[in-house]
Short mmCIF file of C-alpha atoms in Angstrom, two decimals:
data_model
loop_
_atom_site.label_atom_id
_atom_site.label_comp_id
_atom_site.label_asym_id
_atom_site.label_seq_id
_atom_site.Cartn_x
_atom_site.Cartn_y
_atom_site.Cartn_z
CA UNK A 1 -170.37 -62.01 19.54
CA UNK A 2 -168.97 -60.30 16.59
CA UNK A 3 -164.93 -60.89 15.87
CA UNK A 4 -162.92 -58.60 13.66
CA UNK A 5 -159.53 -60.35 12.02
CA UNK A 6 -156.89 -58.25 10.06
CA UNK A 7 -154.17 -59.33 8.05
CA UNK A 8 -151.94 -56.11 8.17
CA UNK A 9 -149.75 -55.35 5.73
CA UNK A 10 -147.05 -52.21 4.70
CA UNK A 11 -149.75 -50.01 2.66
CA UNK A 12 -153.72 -50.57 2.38
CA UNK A 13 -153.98 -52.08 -0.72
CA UNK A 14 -152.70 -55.57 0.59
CA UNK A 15 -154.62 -55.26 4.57
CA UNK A 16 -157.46 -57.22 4.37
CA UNK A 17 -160.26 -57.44 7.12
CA UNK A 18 -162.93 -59.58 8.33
CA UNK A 19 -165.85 -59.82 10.27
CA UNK A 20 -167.54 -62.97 11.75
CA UNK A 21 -171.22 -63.17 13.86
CA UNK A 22 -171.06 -65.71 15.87
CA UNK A 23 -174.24 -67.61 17.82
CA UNK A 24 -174.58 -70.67 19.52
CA UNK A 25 -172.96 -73.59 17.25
CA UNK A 26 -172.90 -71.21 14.31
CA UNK A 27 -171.47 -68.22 12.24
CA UNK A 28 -171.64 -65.90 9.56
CA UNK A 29 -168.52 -64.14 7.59
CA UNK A 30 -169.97 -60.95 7.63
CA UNK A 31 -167.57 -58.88 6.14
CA UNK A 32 -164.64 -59.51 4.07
CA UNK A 33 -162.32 -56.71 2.27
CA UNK A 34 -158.91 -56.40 0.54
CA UNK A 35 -157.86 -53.09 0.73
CA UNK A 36 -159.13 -51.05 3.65
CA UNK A 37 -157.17 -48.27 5.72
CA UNK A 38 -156.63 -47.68 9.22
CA UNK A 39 -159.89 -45.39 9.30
CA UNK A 40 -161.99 -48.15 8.14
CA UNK A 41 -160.18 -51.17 10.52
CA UNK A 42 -160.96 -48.65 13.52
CA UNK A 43 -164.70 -48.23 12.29
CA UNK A 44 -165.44 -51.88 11.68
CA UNK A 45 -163.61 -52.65 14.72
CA UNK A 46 -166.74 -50.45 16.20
CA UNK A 47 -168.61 -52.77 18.42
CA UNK A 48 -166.68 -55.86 17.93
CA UNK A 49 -166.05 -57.89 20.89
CA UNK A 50 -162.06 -58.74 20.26
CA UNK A 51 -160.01 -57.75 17.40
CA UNK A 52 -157.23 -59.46 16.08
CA UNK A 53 -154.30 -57.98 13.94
CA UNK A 54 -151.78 -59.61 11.89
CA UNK A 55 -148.77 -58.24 12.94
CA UNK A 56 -145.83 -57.00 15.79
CA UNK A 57 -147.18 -54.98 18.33
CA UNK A 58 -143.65 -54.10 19.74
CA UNK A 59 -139.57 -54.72 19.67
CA UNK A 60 -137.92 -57.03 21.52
CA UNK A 61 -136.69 -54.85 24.48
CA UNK A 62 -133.36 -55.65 24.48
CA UNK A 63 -133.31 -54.42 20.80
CA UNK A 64 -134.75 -51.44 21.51
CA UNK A 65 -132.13 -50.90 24.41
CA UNK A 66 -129.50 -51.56 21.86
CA UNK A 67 -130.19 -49.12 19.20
CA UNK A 68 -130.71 -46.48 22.08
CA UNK A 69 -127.61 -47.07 23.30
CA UNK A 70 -125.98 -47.15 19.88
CA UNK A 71 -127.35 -43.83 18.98
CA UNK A 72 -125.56 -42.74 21.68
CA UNK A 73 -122.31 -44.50 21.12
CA UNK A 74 -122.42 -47.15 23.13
CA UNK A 75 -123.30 -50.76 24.22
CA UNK A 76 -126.20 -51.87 26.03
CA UNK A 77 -125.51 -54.59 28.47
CA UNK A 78 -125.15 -58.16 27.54
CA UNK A 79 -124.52 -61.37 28.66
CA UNK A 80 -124.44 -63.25 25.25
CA UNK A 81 -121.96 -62.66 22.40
CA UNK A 82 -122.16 -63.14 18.35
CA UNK A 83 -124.92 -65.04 16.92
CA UNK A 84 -126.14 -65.88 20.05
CA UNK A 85 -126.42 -62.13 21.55
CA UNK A 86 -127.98 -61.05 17.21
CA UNK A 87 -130.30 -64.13 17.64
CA UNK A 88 -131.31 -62.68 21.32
CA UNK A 89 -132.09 -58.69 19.09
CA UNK A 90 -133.56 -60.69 16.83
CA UNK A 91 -136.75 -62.04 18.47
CA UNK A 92 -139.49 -61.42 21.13
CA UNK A 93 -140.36 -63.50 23.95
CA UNK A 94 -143.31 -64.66 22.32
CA UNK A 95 -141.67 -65.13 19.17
CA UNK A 96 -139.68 -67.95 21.24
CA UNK A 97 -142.61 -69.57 22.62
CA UNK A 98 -144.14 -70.01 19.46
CA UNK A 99 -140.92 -71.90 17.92
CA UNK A 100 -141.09 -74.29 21.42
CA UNK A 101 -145.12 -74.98 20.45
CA UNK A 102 -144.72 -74.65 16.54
CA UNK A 103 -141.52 -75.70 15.48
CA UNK A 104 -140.84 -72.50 13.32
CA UNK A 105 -139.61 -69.26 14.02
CA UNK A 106 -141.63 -66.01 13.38
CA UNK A 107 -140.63 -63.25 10.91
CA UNK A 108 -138.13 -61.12 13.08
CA UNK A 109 -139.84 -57.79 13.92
CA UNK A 110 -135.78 -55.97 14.38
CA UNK A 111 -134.08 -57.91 11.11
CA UNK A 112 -136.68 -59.15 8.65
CA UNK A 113 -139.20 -57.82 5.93
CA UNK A 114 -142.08 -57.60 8.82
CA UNK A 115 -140.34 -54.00 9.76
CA UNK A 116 -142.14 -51.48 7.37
CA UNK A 117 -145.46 -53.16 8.32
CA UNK A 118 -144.67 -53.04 12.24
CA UNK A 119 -144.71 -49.46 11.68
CA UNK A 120 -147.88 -49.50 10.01
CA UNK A 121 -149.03 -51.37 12.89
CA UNK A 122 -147.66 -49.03 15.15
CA UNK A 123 -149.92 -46.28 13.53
CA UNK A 124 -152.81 -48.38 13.26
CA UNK A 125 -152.47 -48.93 17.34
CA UNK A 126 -152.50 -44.87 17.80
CA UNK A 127 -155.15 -44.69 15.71
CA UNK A 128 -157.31 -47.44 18.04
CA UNK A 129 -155.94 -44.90 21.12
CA UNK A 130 -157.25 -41.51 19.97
CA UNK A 131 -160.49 -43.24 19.00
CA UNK A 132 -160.37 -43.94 22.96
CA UNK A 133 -159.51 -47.64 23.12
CA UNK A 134 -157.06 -49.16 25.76
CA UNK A 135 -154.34 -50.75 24.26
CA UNK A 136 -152.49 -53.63 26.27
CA UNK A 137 -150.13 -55.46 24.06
CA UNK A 138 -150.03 -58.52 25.54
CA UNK A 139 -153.81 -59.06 24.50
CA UNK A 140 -155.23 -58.58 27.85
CA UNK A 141 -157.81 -56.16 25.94
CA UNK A 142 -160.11 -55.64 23.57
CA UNK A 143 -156.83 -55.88 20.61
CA UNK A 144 -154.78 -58.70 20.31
CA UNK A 145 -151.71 -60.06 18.42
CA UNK A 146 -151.90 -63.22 15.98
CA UNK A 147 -150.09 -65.02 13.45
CA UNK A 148 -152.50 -66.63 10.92
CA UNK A 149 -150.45 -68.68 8.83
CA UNK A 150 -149.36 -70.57 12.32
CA UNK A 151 -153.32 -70.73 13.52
CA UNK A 152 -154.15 -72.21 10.55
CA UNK A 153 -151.08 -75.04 10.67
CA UNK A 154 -151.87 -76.02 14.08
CA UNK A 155 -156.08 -76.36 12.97
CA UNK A 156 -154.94 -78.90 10.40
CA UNK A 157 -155.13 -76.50 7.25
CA UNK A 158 -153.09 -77.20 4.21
CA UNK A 159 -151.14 -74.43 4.04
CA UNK A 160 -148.18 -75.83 1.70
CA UNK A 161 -147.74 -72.81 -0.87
CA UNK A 162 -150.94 -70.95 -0.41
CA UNK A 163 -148.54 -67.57 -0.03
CA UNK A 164 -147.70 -67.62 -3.03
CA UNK A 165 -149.36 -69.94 -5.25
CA UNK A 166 -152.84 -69.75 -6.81
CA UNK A 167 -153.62 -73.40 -6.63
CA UNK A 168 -152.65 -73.88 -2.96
CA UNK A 169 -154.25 -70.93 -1.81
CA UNK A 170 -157.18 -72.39 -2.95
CA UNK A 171 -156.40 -75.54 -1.46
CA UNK A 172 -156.05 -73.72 1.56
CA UNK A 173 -159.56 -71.81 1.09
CA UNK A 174 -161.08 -75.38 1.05
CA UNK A 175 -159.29 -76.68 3.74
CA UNK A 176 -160.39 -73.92 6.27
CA UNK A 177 -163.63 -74.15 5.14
CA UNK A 178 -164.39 -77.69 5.26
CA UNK A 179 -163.41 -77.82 8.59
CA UNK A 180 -165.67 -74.74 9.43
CA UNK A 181 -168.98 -76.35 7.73
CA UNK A 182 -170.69 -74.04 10.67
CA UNK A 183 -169.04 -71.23 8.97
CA UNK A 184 -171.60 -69.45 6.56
CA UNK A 185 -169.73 -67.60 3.77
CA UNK A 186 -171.38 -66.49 0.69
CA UNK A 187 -170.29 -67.44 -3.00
CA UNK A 188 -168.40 -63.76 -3.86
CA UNK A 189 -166.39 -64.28 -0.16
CA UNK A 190 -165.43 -68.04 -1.47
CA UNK A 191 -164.21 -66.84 -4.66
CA UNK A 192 -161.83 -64.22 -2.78
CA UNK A 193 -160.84 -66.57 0.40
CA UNK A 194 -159.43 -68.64 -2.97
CA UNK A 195 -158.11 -65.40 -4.84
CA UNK A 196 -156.02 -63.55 -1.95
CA UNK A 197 -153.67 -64.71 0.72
CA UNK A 198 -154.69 -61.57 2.48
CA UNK A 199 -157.98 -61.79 2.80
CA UNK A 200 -157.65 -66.14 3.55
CA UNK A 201 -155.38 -64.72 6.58
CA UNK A 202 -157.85 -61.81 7.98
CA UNK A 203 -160.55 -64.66 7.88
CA UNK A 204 -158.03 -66.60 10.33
CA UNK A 205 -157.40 -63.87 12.24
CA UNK A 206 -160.94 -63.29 13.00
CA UNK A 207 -161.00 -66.58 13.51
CA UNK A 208 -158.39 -67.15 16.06
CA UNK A 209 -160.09 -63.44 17.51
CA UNK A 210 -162.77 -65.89 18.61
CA UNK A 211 -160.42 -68.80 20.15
CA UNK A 212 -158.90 -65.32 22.36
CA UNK A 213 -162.20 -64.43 23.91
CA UNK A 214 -163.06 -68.33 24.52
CA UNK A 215 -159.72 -68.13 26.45
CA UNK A 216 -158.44 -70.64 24.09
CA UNK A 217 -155.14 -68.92 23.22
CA UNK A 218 -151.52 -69.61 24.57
CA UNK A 219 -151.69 -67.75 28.04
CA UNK A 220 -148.91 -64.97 28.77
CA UNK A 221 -146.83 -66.52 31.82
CA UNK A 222 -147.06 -64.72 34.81
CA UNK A 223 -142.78 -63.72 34.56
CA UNK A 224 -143.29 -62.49 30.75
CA UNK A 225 -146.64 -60.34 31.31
CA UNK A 226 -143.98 -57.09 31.59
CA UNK A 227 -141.98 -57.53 28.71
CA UNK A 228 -145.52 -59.13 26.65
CA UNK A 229 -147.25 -55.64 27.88
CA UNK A 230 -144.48 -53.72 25.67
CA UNK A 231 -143.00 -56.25 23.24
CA UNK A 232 -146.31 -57.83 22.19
CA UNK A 233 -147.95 -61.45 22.67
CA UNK A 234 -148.93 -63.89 19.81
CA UNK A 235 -152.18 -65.84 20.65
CA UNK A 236 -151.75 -69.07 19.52
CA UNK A 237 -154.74 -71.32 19.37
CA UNK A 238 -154.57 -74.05 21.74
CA UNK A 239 -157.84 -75.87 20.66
CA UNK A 240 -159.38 -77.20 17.63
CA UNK A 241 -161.33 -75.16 15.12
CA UNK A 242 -164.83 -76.97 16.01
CA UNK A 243 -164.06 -75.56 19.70
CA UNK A 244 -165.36 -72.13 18.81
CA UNK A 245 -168.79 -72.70 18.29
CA UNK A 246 -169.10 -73.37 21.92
CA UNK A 247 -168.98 -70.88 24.71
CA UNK A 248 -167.52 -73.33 27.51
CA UNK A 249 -163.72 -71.98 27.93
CA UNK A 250 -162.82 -75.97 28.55
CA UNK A 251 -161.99 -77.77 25.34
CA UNK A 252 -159.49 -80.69 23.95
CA UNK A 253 -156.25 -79.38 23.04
CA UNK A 254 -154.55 -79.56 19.60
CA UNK A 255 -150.90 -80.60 19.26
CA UNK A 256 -147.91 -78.72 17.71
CA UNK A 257 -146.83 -79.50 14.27
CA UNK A 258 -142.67 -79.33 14.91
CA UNK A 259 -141.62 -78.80 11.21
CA UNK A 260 -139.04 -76.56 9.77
#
């Protein structure tokens, strides 16, 4: 099986991608870049079994039904008002269900800096179409949604800082990988798991790619599949990181971390 991961960002320079091999209780990092365009992600996506991307594949729908209807001079209907009804733009169903299993909220898609690179994602999920691949949002095929920086909180990664600071992103680096000793990565990928944030996310991403086809993902309920098949669905990992090396679909769960 061969999982893709991409930590998407705004422009190219700061998407990273990676590529994992997997085999019975084993796998190799086969690629890792920082740097790559949408051209590349959809030609290293070529073959792969499930890839996972970084970022928003939709709105929220009532958001979306609100700037319609402001365009047009009116109000969409609404049964909340003030910071209840901005909170209710503000975030996705899924968004929602990760603060009940995480603790934390997700960037907002409508309100936060996440917008410019939901675009980009936006392109990026055209770009998978005309190349002639099916795109259901809520994961259901070969693409899926994911939020790294959660996966790697709920596998037990020390993730304190490693945005933004060189010596925790290391940390981090370390972390992931000595919990993955089946994971073979080469010196050179190391050295840039520790340098970039990007590229330590795309690895998680690939990562949690795997956990998705294993079926060991947060499942979309049956009453949210609509609104996940336009809005989006994160796939949070519900299983431990030794859990992938298996192909049984029937594993211990992990437990939330509920921190702010």
């Amino acid at each position: 099986m061969l999982t893709i991961g991409v930590d998407l960002a705004a422009e190219a320079q700061r998407t990273a991608a990676a590529g994992i091999e997997w085999t019975d209780g084993s796998a190799r990092l086969t690629s890792l870049a920082v740097g790559i365009d949408d051209v590349q992600i959809v030609a290293l996506a070529q073959g792969a079994d499930v890839v996972a991307i970084d970022c928003a594949f939709g709105w929220p729908a009532e958001f979306v039904a609100f700037v319609s209807a402001h365009e047009r001079g009116e109000m969409s209907p609404r049964s909340l008002s003030g910071s209840d009804w901005r909170r209710r733009l503000a975030y996705r169903h899924t968004d929602r269900a990760v603060r009940e299993v995480t603790g934390r909220w997700p960037l907002s898609v409508s309100t936060d800096r996440l917008g410019m690179t939901a675009m980009h994602c936006a392109e990026l999920l055209a770009a998978f179409e005309a190349a002639g691949e099916r795109i259901d949002r809520s994961g259901a095929g070969r693409l899926v949604e994911v939020y790294p920086a959660a996966a790697l909180r709920l596998w037990g990664v020390q993730t304190a800082g490693y945005k933004t600071q060189p010596d925790a992103r290391m940390r981090a680096a370390e972390s992931l990988l000595g919990l993955a000793p089946w994971l073979d990565v080469d010196d050179g990928q190391r050295d840039l798991l520790g340098r970039s944030d990007d590229a330590l996310d795309a690895l998680a991403a690939a990562l949690n790619a795997r956990a998705h086809a294993l079926g060991h993902t947060l499942p979309v309920p049956d009453e949210l599949r609509p609104a996940a098949q336009t809005e989006g669905w994160i796939a949070l990992p519900t299983a431990p990181l030794d859990s992938l090396t298996s192909r049984s679909s029937s594993s211990a769960s992990i437990s939330a971390t509920h921190s702010s």
